[in-house]
Short mmCIF file of C-alpha atoms in Angstrom, two decimals:
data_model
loop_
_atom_site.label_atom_id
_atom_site.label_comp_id
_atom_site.label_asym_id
_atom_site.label_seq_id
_atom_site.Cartn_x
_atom_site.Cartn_y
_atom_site.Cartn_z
CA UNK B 887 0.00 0.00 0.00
CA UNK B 888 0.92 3.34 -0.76
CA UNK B 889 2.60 5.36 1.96
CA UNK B 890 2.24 9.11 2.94
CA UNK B 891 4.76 10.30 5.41
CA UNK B 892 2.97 13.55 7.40
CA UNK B 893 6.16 15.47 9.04
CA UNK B 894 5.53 18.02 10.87
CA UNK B 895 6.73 20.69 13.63
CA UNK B 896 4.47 21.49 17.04
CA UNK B 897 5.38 23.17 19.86
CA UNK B 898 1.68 23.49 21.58
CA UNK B 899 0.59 20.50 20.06
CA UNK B 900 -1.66 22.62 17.80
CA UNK B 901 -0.15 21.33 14.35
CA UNK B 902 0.14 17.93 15.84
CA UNK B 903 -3.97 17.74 16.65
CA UNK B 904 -3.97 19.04 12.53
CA UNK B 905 -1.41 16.50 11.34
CA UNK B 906 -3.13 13.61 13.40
CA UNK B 907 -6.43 14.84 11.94
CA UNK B 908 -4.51 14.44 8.10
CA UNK B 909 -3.75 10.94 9.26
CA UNK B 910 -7.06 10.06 10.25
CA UNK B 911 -8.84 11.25 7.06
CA UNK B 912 -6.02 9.32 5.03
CA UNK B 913 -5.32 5.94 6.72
CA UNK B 914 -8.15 4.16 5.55
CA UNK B 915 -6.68 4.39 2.47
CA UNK B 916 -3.11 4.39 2.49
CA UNK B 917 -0.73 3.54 5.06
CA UNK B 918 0.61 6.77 7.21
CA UNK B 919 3.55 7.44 8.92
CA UNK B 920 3.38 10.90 11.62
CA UNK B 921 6.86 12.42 11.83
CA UNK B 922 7.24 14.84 14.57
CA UNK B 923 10.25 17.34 14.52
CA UNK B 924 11.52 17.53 17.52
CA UNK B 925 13.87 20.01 19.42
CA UNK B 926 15.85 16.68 20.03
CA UNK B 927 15.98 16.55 15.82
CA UNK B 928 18.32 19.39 15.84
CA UNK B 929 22.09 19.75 16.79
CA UNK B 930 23.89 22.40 16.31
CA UNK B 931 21.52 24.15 14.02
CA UNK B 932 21.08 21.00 11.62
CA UNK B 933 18.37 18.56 11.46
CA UNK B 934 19.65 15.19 11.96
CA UNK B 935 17.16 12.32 12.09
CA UNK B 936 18.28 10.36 9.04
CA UNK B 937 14.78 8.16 10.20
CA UNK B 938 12.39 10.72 9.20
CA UNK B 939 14.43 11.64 5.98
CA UNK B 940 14.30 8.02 4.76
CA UNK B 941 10.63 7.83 5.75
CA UNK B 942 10.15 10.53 3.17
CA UNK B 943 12.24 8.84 0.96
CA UNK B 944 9.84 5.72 0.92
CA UNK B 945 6.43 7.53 0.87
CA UNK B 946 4.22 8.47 -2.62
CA UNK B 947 2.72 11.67 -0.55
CA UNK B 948 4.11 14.04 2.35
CA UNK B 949 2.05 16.33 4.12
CA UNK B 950 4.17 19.45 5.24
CA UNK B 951 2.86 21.01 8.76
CA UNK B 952 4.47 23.62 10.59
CA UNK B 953 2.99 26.52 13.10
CA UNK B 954 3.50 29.92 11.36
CA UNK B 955 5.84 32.00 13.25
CA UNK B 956 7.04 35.45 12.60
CA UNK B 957 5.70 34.98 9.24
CA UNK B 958 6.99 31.82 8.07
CA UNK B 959 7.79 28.04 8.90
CA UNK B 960 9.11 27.46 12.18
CA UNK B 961 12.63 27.27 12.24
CA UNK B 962 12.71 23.65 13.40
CA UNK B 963 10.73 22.66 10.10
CA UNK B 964 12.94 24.51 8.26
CA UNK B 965 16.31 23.10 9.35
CA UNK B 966 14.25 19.49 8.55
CA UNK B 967 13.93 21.21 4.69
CA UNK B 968 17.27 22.27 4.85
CA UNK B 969 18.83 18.44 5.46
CA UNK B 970 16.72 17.64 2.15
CA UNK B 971 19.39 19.38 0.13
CA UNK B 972 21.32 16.23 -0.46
CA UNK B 973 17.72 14.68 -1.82
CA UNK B 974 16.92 17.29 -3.68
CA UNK B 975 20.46 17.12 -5.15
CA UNK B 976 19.47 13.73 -6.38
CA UNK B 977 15.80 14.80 -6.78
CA UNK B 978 15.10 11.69 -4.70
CA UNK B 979 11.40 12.80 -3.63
CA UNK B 980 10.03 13.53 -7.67
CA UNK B 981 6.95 13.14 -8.37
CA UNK B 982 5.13 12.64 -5.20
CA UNK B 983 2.32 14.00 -3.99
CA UNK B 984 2.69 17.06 -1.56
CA UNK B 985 0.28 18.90 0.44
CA UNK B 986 0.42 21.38 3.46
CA UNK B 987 -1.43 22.25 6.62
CA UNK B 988 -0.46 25.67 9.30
CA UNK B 989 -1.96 27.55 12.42
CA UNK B 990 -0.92 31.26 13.32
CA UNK B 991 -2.12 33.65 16.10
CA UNK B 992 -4.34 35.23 13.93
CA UNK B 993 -7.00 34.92 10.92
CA UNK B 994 -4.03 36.56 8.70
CA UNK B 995 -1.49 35.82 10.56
CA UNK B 996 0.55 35.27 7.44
CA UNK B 997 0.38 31.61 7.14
CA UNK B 998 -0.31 31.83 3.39
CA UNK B 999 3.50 32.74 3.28
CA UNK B 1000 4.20 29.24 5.29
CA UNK B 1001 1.90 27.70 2.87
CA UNK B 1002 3.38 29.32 -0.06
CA UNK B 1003 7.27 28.42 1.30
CA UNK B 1004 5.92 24.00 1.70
CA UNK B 1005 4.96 24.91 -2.14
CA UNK B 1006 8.37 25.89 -3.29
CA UNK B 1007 10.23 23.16 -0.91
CA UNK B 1008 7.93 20.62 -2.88
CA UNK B 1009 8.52 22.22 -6.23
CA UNK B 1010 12.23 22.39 -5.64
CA UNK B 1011 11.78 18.55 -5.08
CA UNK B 1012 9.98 17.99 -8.41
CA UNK B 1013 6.57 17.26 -6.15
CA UNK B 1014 3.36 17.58 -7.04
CA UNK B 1015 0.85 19.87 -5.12
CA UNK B 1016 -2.39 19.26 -3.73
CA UNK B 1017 -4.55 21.82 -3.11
CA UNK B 1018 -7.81 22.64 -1.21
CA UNK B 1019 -10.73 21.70 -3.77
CA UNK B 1020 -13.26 23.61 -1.19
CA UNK B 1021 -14.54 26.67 -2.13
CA UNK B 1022 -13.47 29.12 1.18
CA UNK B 1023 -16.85 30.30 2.53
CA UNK B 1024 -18.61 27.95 0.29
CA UNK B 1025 -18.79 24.71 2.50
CA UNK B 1026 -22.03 24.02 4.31
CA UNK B 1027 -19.73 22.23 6.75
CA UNK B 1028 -17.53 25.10 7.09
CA UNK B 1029 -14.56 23.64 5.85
CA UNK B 1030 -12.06 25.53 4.80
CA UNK B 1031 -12.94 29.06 6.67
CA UNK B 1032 -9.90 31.22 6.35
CA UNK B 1033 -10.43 30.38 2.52
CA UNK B 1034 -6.88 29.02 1.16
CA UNK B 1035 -6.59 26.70 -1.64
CA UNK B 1036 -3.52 26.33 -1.32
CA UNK B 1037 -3.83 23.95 1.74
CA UNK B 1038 -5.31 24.53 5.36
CA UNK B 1039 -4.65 27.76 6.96
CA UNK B 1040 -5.87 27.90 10.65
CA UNK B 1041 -6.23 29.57 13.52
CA UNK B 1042 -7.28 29.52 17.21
CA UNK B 1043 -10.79 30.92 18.41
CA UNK B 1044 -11.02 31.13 21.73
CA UNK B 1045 -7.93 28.98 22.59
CA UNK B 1046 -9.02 25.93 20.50
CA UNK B 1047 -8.92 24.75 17.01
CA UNK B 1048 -13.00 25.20 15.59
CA UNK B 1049 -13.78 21.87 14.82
CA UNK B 1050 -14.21 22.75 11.13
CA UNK B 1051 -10.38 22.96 10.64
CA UNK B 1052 -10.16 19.83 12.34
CA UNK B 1053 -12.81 18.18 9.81
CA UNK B 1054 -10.40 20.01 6.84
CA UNK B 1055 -7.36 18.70 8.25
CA UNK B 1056 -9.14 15.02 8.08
CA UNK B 1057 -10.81 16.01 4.12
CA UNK B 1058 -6.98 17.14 2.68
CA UNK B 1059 -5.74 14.08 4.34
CA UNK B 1060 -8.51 12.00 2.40
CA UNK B 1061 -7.69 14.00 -0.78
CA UNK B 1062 -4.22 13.86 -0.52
CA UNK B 1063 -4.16 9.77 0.01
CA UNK B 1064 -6.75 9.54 -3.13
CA UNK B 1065 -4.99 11.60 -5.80
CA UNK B 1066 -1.39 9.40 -3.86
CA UNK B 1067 -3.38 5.71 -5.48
CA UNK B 1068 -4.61 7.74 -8.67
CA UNK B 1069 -0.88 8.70 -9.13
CA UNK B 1070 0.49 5.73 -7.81
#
């Protein structure tokens, strides 16, 4: 069965409830692998778990997740995309399917820009992205409420994820392991 390798940064365990919501709505239909950055990852600046890196290299899909901070991808996801060098090199992860999930502080809290930066990491890899297919606004569900198609943008209300991110977490899971066996 196909694999899709979900690796991810939390420090509140915000993006972790959203990358364990992506696993949910995929593993029914391909096998998943969570991959946690941790602080424990990093020495001396560089990412070092060879484990998670070869997990990536065996998947058909990765899910990128990372809290936005100060604009951007948290700098322990980064230093993970930074260790991919010598895969991109060999452009070891072409052709697989690549999606991306983010929380910030705020409704526009800039996490299209952490969005946009998992679409260039993927495109530098030769991956192929998978959007949000929901229309923002559109969903009687309310899927998809800060309205990026570009993957799932969220924030806290009130201190906790709305349960509507949480059920778009679980759909681009589900849409990201489909198009994965369509590819595959």
């Amino acid at each position: 069965m196909a694999l899709l390798a979900i690796v991810y940064f939390s420090i509140s365990g915000t993006t972790e409830k959203l990358a364990h919501a992506v696993a949910r709505g995929a593993d029914s239909i391909v096998d998943v692998a969570c991959c946690r950055i941790t602080g424990n990852d990093i020495m001396s600046g560089r990412f070092q778990n060879e484990s998670v890196l070869e997990t990536v290299d065996r998947a058909s899909a990765v899910a990128f997740g990372s809290p936005t901070y100060m604009g951007g991808a948290a700098a322990q996801f980064k230093a993970f995309a930074d260790a991919s060098s010598e895969r991109w090199s060999r452009q070891r992860w072409a052709n697989k399917i690549a999606a991306g999930f983010t929380t910030g502080a705020c409704p526009s809290g800039d996490q299209l820009h952490t969005l946009t930066y998992f679409t260039i990491l993927a495109a530098q890899h030769g991956m192929l992205w998978c959007g949000l297919d929901i229309p923002g606004g559109e969903d009687v569900s309310g899927r998809n409420r800060l309205g990026s198609q570009l993957g799932l943008a969220t924030h806290l209300v009130d201190g906790a994820l709305p349960q509507s991110d949480i059920d778009t977490a679980e759909y681009l899971g589900q849409r990201l392991a489909k198009l994965t066996m369509r590819n595959g």
